[in-house]
Amino acid sequence: MIIAPLLLSASVALAQKVEPPVETHQFDFWVGEWKCSGDSYGPDGKATRTEASNTITRDLGGHVVRENFRMNGLNGSSVSVYDPSAKLWRQTWVDDQGGYIALTGSFEGGKMTLTTLPRPDRPKASSRMVFSNIKADSFDWDWETSRDAGRTWKLAWHLHYTRAKT
């Protein structure tokens, strides 16, 4: 019977280890234990102080960057993978408040920028996160919003990350 050898060949091929794309290392700066502090900004521009912690790991053979974010009143997780066929990063965020966010983006000019996917109910509204000022033990993370299809961006949340001492 020909089907059995084909299935065996397919299962062996699927079991072979596939190395993560080299671009996966673009998120190496994020992996670790972090303390985060900064400000979130309301519609009126008024700042509220934010303190949080974040644990970032590599999972599933190094292909997945997993985030576990903890802040007073909010706990969330994300998974990020590099999609070599599209030449971009894909991230999915979920949290304990029922939040779901899908983002895509890239690492260019020393910054990682991930932008929300368009939604039919808000075609001109979008958000993005920008990782910048990246150093070995710190970086800045900004959440920005746009109401004009990304022509202009407004800062909604800024966090400064410092590596937690273990």
Short mmCIF file of C-alpha atoms in Angstrom, two decimals:
data_model
loop_
_atom_site.label_atom_id
_atom_site.label_comp_id
_atom_site.label_asym_id
_atom_site.label_seq_id
_atom_site.Cartn_x
_atom_site.Cartn_y
_atom_site.Cartn_z
CA MET A 1 0.00 0.00 0.00
CA ILE A 2 1.47 3.36 -1.07
CA ILE A 3 -0.34 5.56 1.48
CA ALA A 4 1.53 4.23 4.56
CA PRO A 5 5.05 5.13 3.24
CA LEU A 6 3.80 8.57 2.20
CA LEU A 7 2.37 9.22 5.65
CA LEU A 8 5.57 8.01 7.29
CA SER A 9 7.66 10.30 5.05
CA ALA A 10 5.39 13.25 5.83
CA SER A 11 5.57 12.66 9.60
CA VAL A 12 9.38 12.35 9.50
CA ALA A 13 9.61 15.59 7.48
CA LEU A 14 7.34 17.35 9.97
CA ALA A 15 9.42 16.11 12.91
CA GLN A 16 12.68 17.59 11.56
CA LYS A 17 13.91 20.59 13.48
CA VAL A 18 13.53 23.85 11.56
CA GLU A 19 15.86 26.63 12.64
CA PRO A 20 14.20 30.00 13.27
CA PRO A 21 14.84 32.64 10.61
CA VAL A 22 17.78 34.94 11.34
CA GLU A 23 15.29 37.85 11.69
CA THR A 24 13.96 36.19 14.84
CA HIS A 25 17.03 37.62 16.58
CA GLN A 26 15.69 41.15 15.97
CA PHE A 27 13.66 40.69 19.18
CA ASP A 28 16.61 39.41 21.26
CA PHE A 29 16.79 42.78 23.05
CA TRP A 30 13.31 42.14 24.54
CA VAL A 31 13.98 38.68 26.00
CA GLY A 32 14.37 38.76 29.80
CA GLU A 33 12.84 40.08 33.02
CA TRP A 34 11.87 43.76 32.99
CA LYS A 35 10.65 46.53 35.26
CA CYS A 36 8.60 49.13 33.42
CA SER A 37 7.69 52.66 34.46
CA GLY A 38 6.17 55.57 32.63
CA ASP A 39 2.95 57.39 31.88
CA SER A 40 -0.31 56.75 30.10
CA TYR A 41 -2.16 59.69 28.62
CA GLY A 42 -5.93 60.18 28.61
CA PRO A 43 -7.88 61.91 25.82
CA ASP A 44 -7.33 65.20 27.66
CA GLY A 45 -3.55 64.64 27.60
CA LYS A 46 -3.38 64.18 31.37
CA ALA A 47 -0.70 61.69 32.47
CA THR A 48 -1.20 58.79 34.85
CA ARG A 49 1.86 57.06 36.32
CA THR A 50 2.33 53.41 35.32
CA GLU A 51 4.46 50.73 37.01
CA ALA A 52 4.58 47.22 35.57
CA SER A 53 6.70 44.13 35.05
CA ASN A 54 7.19 42.03 31.96
CA THR A 55 8.72 38.62 31.35
CA ILE A 56 9.77 37.78 27.80
CA THR A 57 10.87 34.28 26.77
CA ARG A 58 11.67 32.33 23.63
CA ASP A 59 9.47 29.28 23.09
CA LEU A 60 8.71 26.58 20.55
CA GLY A 61 12.24 25.98 19.35
CA GLY A 62 13.11 29.69 19.40
CA HIS A 63 10.47 30.61 16.83
CA VAL A 64 8.08 32.33 19.27
CA VAL A 65 8.73 35.33 21.50
CA ARG A 66 6.26 35.10 24.41
CA GLU A 67 5.35 38.04 26.67
CA ASN A 68 3.72 37.97 30.12
CA PHE A 69 2.86 41.54 31.18
CA ARG A 70 1.71 42.38 34.71
CA MET A 71 0.40 45.72 35.86
CA ASN A 72 -1.92 46.64 38.69
CA GLY A 73 -5.34 45.78 37.26
CA LEU A 74 -4.13 44.35 33.93
CA ASN A 75 -2.45 41.08 33.01
CA GLY A 76 -1.76 40.24 29.40
CA SER A 77 0.21 38.01 27.09
CA SER A 78 1.46 38.21 23.57
CA VAL A 79 3.12 35.89 21.11
CA SER A 80 5.31 37.22 18.32
CA VAL A 81 6.69 35.35 15.33
CA TYR A 82 8.66 36.39 12.29
CA ASP A 83 6.85 35.46 9.06
CA PRO A 84 9.59 34.95 6.45
CA SER A 85 7.16 34.69 3.52
CA ALA A 86 5.71 38.14 4.31
CA LYS A 87 9.04 39.51 5.63
CA LEU A 88 7.38 40.93 8.73
CA TRP A 89 6.65 40.32 12.37
CA ARG A 90 3.21 39.21 13.55
CA GLN A 91 2.09 39.69 17.14
CA THR A 92 -1.13 38.71 18.91
CA TRP A 93 -1.98 40.28 22.29
CA VAL A 94 -4.68 39.06 24.70
CA ASP A 95 -5.46 40.13 28.26
CA ASP A 96 -7.62 39.47 31.29
CA GLN A 97 -10.01 42.29 30.31
CA GLY A 98 -11.04 40.56 27.09
CA GLY A 99 -8.63 42.58 24.96
CA TYR A 100 -7.39 41.21 21.64
CA ILE A 101 -4.96 43.05 19.35
CA ALA A 102 -3.31 41.81 16.15
CA LEU A 103 -0.24 43.68 14.92
CA THR A 104 2.35 43.43 12.17
CA GLY A 105 5.60 45.25 11.62
CA SER A 106 9.34 45.26 11.24
CA PHE A 107 12.69 46.21 12.73
CA GLU A 108 14.25 49.13 10.87
CA GLY A 109 16.62 51.92 11.79
CA GLY A 110 17.21 50.53 15.28
CA LYS A 111 13.46 50.49 16.10
CA MET A 112 10.88 47.73 16.23
CA THR A 113 7.48 49.04 15.13
CA LEU A 114 4.32 46.93 15.19
CA THR A 115 1.03 48.41 13.94
CA THR A 116 -2.53 47.20 14.42
CA LEU A 117 -4.27 45.60 11.49
CA PRO A 118 -7.08 47.64 9.85
CA ARG A 119 -10.61 47.05 11.11
CA PRO A 120 -13.74 47.51 8.99
CA ASP A 121 -15.50 49.39 11.80
CA ARG A 122 -12.60 51.89 12.14
CA PRO A 123 -10.81 52.10 8.78
CA LYS A 124 -8.82 55.26 9.60
CA ALA A 125 -8.02 54.45 13.25
CA SER A 126 -4.91 52.52 14.13
CA SER A 127 -2.38 52.06 16.90
CA ARG A 128 1.23 51.09 16.99
CA MET A 129 3.96 50.21 19.44
CA VAL A 130 7.46 51.45 18.94
CA PHE A 131 10.49 49.98 20.73
CA SER A 132 13.34 52.52 20.60
CA ASN A 133 16.53 53.68 22.36
CA ILE A 134 17.46 50.00 22.61
CA LYS A 135 20.44 49.23 24.84
CA ALA A 136 21.59 46.04 26.61
CA ASP A 137 19.71 46.81 29.84
CA SER A 138 17.03 49.28 28.81
CA PHE A 139 14.77 50.57 26.04
CA ASP A 140 11.71 52.74 25.54
CA TRP A 141 8.28 51.48 24.47
CA ASP A 142 5.57 53.81 23.16
CA TRP A 143 1.94 53.08 22.30
CA GLU A 144 0.72 55.62 19.76
CA THR A 145 -2.68 56.16 18.16
CA SER A 146 -3.77 57.62 14.84
CA ARG A 147 -7.20 58.69 13.63
CA ASP A 148 -6.10 59.62 10.10
CA ALA A 149 -4.82 56.31 8.68
CA GLY A 150 -1.33 56.75 10.14
CA ARG A 151 -0.50 60.20 8.78
CA THR A 152 -0.10 61.56 12.32
CA TRP A 153 0.49 59.76 15.62
CA LYS A 154 -0.33 60.76 19.20
CA LEU A 155 1.49 59.30 22.22
CA ALA A 156 -0.95 57.37 24.43
CA TRP A 157 1.44 55.44 26.66
CA HIS A 158 5.18 55.55 27.32
CA LEU A 159 7.12 52.94 29.30
CA HIS A 160 10.83 52.89 30.04
CA TYR A 161 12.05 49.31 30.46
CA THR A 162 15.00 48.45 32.70
CA ARG A 163 16.31 44.93 33.09
CA ALA A 164 15.24 43.47 36.46
CA LYS A 165 18.09 42.49 38.74
CA THR A 166 17.95 38.77 39.51
#
